[in-house]
PDB file of C-alpha atoms in Angstrom:
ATOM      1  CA  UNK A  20     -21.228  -1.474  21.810  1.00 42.00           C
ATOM      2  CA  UNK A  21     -20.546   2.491  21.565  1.00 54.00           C
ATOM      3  CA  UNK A  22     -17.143   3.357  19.680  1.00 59.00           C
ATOM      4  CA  UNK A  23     -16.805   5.992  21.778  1.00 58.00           C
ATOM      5  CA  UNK A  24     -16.022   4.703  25.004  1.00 66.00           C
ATOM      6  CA  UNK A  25     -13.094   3.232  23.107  1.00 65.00           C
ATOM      7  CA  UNK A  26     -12.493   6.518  21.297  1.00 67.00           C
ATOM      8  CA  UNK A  27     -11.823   8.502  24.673  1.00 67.00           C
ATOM      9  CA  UNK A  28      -9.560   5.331  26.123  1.00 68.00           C
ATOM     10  CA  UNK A  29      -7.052   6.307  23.237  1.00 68.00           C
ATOM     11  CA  UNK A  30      -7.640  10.070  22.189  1.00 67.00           C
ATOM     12  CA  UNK A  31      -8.963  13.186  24.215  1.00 69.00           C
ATOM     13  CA  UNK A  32     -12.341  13.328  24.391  1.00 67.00           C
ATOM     14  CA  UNK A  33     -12.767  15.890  22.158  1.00 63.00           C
ATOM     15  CA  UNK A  34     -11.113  14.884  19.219  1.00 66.00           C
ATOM     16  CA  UNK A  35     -13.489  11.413  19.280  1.00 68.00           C
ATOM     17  CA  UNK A  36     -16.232  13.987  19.137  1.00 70.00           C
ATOM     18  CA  UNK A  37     -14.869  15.282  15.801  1.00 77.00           C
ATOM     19  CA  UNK A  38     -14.665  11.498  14.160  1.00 79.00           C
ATOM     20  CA  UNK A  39     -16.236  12.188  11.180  1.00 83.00           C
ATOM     21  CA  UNK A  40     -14.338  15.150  10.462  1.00 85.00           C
ATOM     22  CA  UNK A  41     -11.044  13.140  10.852  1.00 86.00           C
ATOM     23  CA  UNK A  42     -12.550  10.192   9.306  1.00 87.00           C
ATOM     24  CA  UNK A  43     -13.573  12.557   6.312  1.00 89.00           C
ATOM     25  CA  UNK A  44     -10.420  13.937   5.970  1.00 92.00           C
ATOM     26  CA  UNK A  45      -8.530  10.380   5.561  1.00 92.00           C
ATOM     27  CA  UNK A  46      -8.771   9.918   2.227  1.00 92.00           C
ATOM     28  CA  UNK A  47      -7.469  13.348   1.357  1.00 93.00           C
ATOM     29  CA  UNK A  48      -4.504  12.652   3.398  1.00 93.00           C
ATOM     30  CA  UNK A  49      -3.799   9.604   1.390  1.00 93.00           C
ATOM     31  CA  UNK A  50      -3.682  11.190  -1.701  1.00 92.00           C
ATOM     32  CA  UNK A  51      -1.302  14.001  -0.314  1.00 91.00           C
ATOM     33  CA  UNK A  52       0.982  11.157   0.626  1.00 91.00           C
ATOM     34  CA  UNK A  53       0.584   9.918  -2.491  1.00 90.00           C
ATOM     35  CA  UNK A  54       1.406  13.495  -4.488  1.00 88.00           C
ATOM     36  CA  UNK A  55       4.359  14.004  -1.926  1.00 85.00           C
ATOM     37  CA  UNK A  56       5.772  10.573  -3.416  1.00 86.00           C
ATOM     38  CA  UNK A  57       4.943  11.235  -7.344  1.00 84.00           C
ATOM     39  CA  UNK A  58       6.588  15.071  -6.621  1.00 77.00           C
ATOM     40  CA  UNK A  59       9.769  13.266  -5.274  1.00 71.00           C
ATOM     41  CA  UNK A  60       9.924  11.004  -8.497  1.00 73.00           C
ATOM     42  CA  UNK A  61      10.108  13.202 -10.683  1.00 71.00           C
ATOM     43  CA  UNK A  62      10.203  17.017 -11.068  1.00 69.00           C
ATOM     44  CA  UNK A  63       7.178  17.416 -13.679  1.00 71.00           C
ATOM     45  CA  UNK A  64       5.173  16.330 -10.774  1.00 74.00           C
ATOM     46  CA  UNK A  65       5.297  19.256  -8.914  1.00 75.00           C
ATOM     47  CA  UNK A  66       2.481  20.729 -10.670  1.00 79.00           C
ATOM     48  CA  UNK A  67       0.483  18.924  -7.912  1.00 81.00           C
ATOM     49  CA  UNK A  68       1.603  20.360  -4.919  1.00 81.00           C
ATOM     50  CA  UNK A  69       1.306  23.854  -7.058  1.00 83.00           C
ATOM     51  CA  UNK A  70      -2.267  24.695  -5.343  1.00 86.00           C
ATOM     52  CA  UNK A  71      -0.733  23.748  -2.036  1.00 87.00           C
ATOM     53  CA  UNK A  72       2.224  26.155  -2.417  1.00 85.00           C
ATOM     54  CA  UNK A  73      -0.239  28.923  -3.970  1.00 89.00           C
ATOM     55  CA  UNK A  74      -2.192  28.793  -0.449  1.00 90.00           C
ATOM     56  CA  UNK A  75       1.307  28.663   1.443  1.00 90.00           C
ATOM     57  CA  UNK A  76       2.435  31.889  -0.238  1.00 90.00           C
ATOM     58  CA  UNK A  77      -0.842  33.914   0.199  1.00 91.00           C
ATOM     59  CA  UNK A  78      -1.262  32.798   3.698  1.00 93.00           C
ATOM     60  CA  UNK A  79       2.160  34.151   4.324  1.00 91.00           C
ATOM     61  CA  UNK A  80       1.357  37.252   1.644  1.00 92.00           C
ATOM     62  CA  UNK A  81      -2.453  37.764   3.674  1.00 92.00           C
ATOM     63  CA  UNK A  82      -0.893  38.148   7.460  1.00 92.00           C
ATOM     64  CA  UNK A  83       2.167  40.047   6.413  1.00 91.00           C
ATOM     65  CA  UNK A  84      -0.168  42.462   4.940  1.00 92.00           C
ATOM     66  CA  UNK A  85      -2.613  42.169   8.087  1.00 93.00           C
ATOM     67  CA  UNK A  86       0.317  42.578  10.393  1.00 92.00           C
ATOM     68  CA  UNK A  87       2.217  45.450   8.701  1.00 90.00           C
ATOM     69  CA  UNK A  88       5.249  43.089   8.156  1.00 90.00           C
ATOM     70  CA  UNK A  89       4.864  45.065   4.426  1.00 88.00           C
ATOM     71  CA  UNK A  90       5.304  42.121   2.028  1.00 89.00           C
ATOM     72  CA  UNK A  91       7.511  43.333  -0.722  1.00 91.00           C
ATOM     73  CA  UNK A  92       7.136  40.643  -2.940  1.00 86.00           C
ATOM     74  CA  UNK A  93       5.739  37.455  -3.889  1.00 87.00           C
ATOM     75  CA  UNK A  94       6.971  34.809  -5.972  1.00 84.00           C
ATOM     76  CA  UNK A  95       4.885  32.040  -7.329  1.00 80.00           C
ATOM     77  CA  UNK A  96       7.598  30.084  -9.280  1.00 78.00           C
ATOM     78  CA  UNK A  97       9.856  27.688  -8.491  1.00 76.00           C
ATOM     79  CA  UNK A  98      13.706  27.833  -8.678  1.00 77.00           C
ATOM     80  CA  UNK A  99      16.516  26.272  -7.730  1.00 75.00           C
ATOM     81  CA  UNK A 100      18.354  26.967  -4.491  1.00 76.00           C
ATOM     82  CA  UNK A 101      21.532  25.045  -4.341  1.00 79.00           C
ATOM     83  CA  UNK A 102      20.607  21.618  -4.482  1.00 76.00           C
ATOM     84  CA  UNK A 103      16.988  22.202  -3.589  1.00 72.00           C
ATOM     85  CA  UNK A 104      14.100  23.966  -5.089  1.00 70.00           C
ATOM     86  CA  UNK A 105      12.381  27.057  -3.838  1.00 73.00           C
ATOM     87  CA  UNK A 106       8.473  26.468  -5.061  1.00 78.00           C
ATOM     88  CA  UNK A 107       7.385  30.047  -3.589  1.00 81.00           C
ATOM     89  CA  UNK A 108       8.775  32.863  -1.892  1.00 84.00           C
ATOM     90  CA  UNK A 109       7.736  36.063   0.087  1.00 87.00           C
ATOM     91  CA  UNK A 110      10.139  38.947   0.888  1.00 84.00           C
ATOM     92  CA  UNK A 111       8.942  41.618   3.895  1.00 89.00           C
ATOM     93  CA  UNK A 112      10.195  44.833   5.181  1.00 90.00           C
ATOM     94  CA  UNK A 113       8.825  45.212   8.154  1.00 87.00           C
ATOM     95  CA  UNK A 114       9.123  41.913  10.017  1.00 87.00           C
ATOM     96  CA  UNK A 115       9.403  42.844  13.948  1.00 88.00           C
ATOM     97  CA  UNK A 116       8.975  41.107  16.783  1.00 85.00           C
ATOM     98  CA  UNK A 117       5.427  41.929  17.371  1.00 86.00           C
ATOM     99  CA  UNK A 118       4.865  40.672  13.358  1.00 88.00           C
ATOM    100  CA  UNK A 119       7.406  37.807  12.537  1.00 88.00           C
ATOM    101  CA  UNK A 120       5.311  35.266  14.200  1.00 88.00           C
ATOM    102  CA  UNK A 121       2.297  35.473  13.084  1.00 89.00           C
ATOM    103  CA  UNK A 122       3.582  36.525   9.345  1.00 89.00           C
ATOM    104  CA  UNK A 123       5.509  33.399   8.688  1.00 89.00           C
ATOM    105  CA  UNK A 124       3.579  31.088  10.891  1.00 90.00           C
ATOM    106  CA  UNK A 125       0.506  31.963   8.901  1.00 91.00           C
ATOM    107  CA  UNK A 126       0.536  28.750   6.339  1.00 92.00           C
ATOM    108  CA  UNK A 127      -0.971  26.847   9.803  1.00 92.00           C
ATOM    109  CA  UNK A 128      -4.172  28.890   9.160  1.00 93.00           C
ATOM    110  CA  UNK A 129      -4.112  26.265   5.317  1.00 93.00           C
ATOM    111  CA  UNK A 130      -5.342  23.510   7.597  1.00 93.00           C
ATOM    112  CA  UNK A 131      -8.430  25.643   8.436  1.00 92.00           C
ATOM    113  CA  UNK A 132      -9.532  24.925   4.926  1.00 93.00           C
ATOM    114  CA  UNK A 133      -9.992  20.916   4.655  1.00 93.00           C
ATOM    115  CA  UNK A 134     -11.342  20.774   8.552  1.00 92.00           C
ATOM    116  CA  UNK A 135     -13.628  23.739   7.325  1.00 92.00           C
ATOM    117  CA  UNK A 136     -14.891  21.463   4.096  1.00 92.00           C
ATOM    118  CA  UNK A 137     -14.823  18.163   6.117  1.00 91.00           C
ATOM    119  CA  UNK A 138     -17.346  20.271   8.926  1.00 89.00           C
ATOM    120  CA  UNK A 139     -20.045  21.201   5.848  1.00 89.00           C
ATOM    121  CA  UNK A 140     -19.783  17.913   4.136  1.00 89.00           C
ATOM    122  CA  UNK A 141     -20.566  15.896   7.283  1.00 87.00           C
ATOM    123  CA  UNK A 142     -23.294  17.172   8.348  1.00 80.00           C
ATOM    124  CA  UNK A 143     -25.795  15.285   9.722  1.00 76.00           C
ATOM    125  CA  UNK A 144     -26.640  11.880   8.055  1.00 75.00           C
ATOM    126  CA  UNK A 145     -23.481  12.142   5.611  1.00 77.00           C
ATOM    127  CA  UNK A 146     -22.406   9.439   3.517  1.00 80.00           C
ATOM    128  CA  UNK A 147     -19.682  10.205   0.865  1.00 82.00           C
ATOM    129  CA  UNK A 148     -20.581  11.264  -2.860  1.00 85.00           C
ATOM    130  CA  UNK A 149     -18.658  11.337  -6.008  1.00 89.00           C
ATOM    131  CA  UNK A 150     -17.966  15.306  -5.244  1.00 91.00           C
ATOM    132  CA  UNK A 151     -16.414  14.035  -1.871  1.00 90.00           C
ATOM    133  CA  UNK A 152     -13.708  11.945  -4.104  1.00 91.00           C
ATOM    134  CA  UNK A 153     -13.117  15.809  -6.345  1.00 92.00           C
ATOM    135  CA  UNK A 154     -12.706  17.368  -2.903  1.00 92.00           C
ATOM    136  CA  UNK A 155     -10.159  14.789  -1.361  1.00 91.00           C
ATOM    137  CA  UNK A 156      -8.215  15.371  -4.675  1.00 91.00           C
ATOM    138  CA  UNK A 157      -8.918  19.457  -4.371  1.00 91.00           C
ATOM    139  CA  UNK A 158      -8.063  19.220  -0.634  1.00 92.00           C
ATOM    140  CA  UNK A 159      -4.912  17.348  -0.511  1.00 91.00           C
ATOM    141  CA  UNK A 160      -2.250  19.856  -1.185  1.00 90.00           C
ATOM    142  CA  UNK A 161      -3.294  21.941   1.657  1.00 91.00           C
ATOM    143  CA  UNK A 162      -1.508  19.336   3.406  1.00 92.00           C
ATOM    144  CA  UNK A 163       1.566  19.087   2.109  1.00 88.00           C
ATOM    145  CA  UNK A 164       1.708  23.428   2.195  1.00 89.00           C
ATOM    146  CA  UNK A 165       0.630  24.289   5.533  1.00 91.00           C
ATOM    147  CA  UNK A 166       3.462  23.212   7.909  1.00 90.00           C
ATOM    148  CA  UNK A 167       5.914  26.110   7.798  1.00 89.00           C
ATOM    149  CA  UNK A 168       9.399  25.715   5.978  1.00 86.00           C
ATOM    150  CA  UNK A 169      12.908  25.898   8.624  1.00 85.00           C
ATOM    151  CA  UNK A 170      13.270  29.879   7.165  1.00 85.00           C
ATOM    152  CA  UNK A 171       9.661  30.131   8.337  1.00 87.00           C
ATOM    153  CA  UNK A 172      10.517  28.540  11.756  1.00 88.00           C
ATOM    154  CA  UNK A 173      13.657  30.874  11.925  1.00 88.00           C
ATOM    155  CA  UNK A 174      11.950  34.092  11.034  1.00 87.00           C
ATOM    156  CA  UNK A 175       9.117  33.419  13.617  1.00 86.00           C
ATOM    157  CA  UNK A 176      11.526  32.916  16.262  1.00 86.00           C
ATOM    158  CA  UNK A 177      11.950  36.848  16.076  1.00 83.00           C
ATOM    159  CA  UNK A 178       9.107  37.144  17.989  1.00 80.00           C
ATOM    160  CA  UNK A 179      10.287  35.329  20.887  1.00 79.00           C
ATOM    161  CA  UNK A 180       8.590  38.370  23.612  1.00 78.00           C
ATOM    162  CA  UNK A 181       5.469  36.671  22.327  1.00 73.00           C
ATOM    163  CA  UNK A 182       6.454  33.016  23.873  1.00 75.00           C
ATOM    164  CA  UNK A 183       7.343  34.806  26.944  1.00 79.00           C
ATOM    165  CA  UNK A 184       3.715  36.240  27.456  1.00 78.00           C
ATOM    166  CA  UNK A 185       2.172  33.101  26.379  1.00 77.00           C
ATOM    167  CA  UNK A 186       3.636  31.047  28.442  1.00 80.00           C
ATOM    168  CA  UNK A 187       3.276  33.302  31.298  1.00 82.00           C
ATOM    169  CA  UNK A 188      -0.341  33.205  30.370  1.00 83.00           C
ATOM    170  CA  UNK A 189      -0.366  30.050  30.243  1.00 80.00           C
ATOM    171  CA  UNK A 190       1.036  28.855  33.921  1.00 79.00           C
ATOM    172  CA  UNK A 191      -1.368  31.649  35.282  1.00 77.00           C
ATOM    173  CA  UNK A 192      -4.100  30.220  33.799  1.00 77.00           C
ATOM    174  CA  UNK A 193      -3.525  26.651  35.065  1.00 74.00           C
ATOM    175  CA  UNK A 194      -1.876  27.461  38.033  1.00 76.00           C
ATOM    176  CA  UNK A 195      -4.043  30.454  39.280  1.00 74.00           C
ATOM    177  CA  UNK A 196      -5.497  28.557  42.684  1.00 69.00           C
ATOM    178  CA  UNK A 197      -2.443  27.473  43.735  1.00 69.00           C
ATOM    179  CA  UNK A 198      -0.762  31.352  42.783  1.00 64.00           C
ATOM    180  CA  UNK A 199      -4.167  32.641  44.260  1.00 68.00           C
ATOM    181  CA  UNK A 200      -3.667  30.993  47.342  1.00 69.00           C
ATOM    182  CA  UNK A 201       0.203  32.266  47.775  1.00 69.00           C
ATOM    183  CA  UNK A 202      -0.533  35.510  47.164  1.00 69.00           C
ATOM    184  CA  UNK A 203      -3.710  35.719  49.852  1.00 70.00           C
ATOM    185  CA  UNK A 204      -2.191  33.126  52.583  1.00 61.00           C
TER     186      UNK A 204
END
């Protein structure tokens, strides 16, 4: 019996394409969880979510610069904020409308990196290797960095014109018989 057709009963077809990739990727998720937990126990442990955070920074850094949102500065270290702790930081001078967006919604791009490894280590007739156990390790801060922090969320709602046009896109796109046909009958 073919996983598949039970694959497509649960998830979109697609995605049960991409088993292996999301089957690769499993194990690296498991050992983010388990960093996320050791990080909460005790403060030393942040030192593995470091790589994740270094990622989260440039990918905010890389756009800003792409964008002309004019980072200012970067910062790499963490402090304390209150009753938190800030593990990175990037200042702009030019955020806009037309920039904030994609400038502090760029840490999404992080998850580009494990589904990138996951595509050229599963290749056809994969099986998993002691470099695939270094990789999960390598690859598991990249998912504790790349969803976007609440100032992140805040700052990209600047560019709220953009949501406007997508969504307008959008309902064209999937609605274009039925606007087709109001605007010709």
């Amino acid at each position: 019996m073919s996983v598949l057709p039970a694959c497509t009963a649960v998830l979109p077809g697609y995605l049960c394409g991409q088993m292996d990739i999301l089957l690769y990727l499993v194990p690296s998720m498991a050992v983010a969880f388990l960093f996320w937990m050791l990080s909460g126990a005790h403060p030393a442990f942040f030192l593995l979510t470091a790589p994740g955070t270094l990622c989260h920074e440039l990918a905010h850094f890389g756009v800003g610069l792409l964008t002309n949102a004019e980072p200012t500065n970067i910062s790499l270290f963490p402090r304390r904020k209150g009753k938190v702790w800030e593990l990175g930081s990037v200042t702009f001078s030019n955020l806009r409308w037309y920039n904030a967006a994609p400038a502090a919604l760029a840490p999404l791009l992080i998850l580009l990196l494990p589904i990138a490894v996951a595509a050229w280590r599963t290749g056809p007739g994969w099986h998993f290797a002691p470099i695939d156990l270094v990789l999960a390790v390598l690859l598991a801060p990249q998912f504790l960095s790349f969803w976007p922090s609440p100032v992140d969320w805040r700052l990209a709602s600047r560019s709220w014109p953009w949501a406007v046009l997508l969504i307008s896109g959008g309902v064209i796109y999937l609605w274009n018989d039925l606007l087709l046909g109001l605007v010709r009958g």
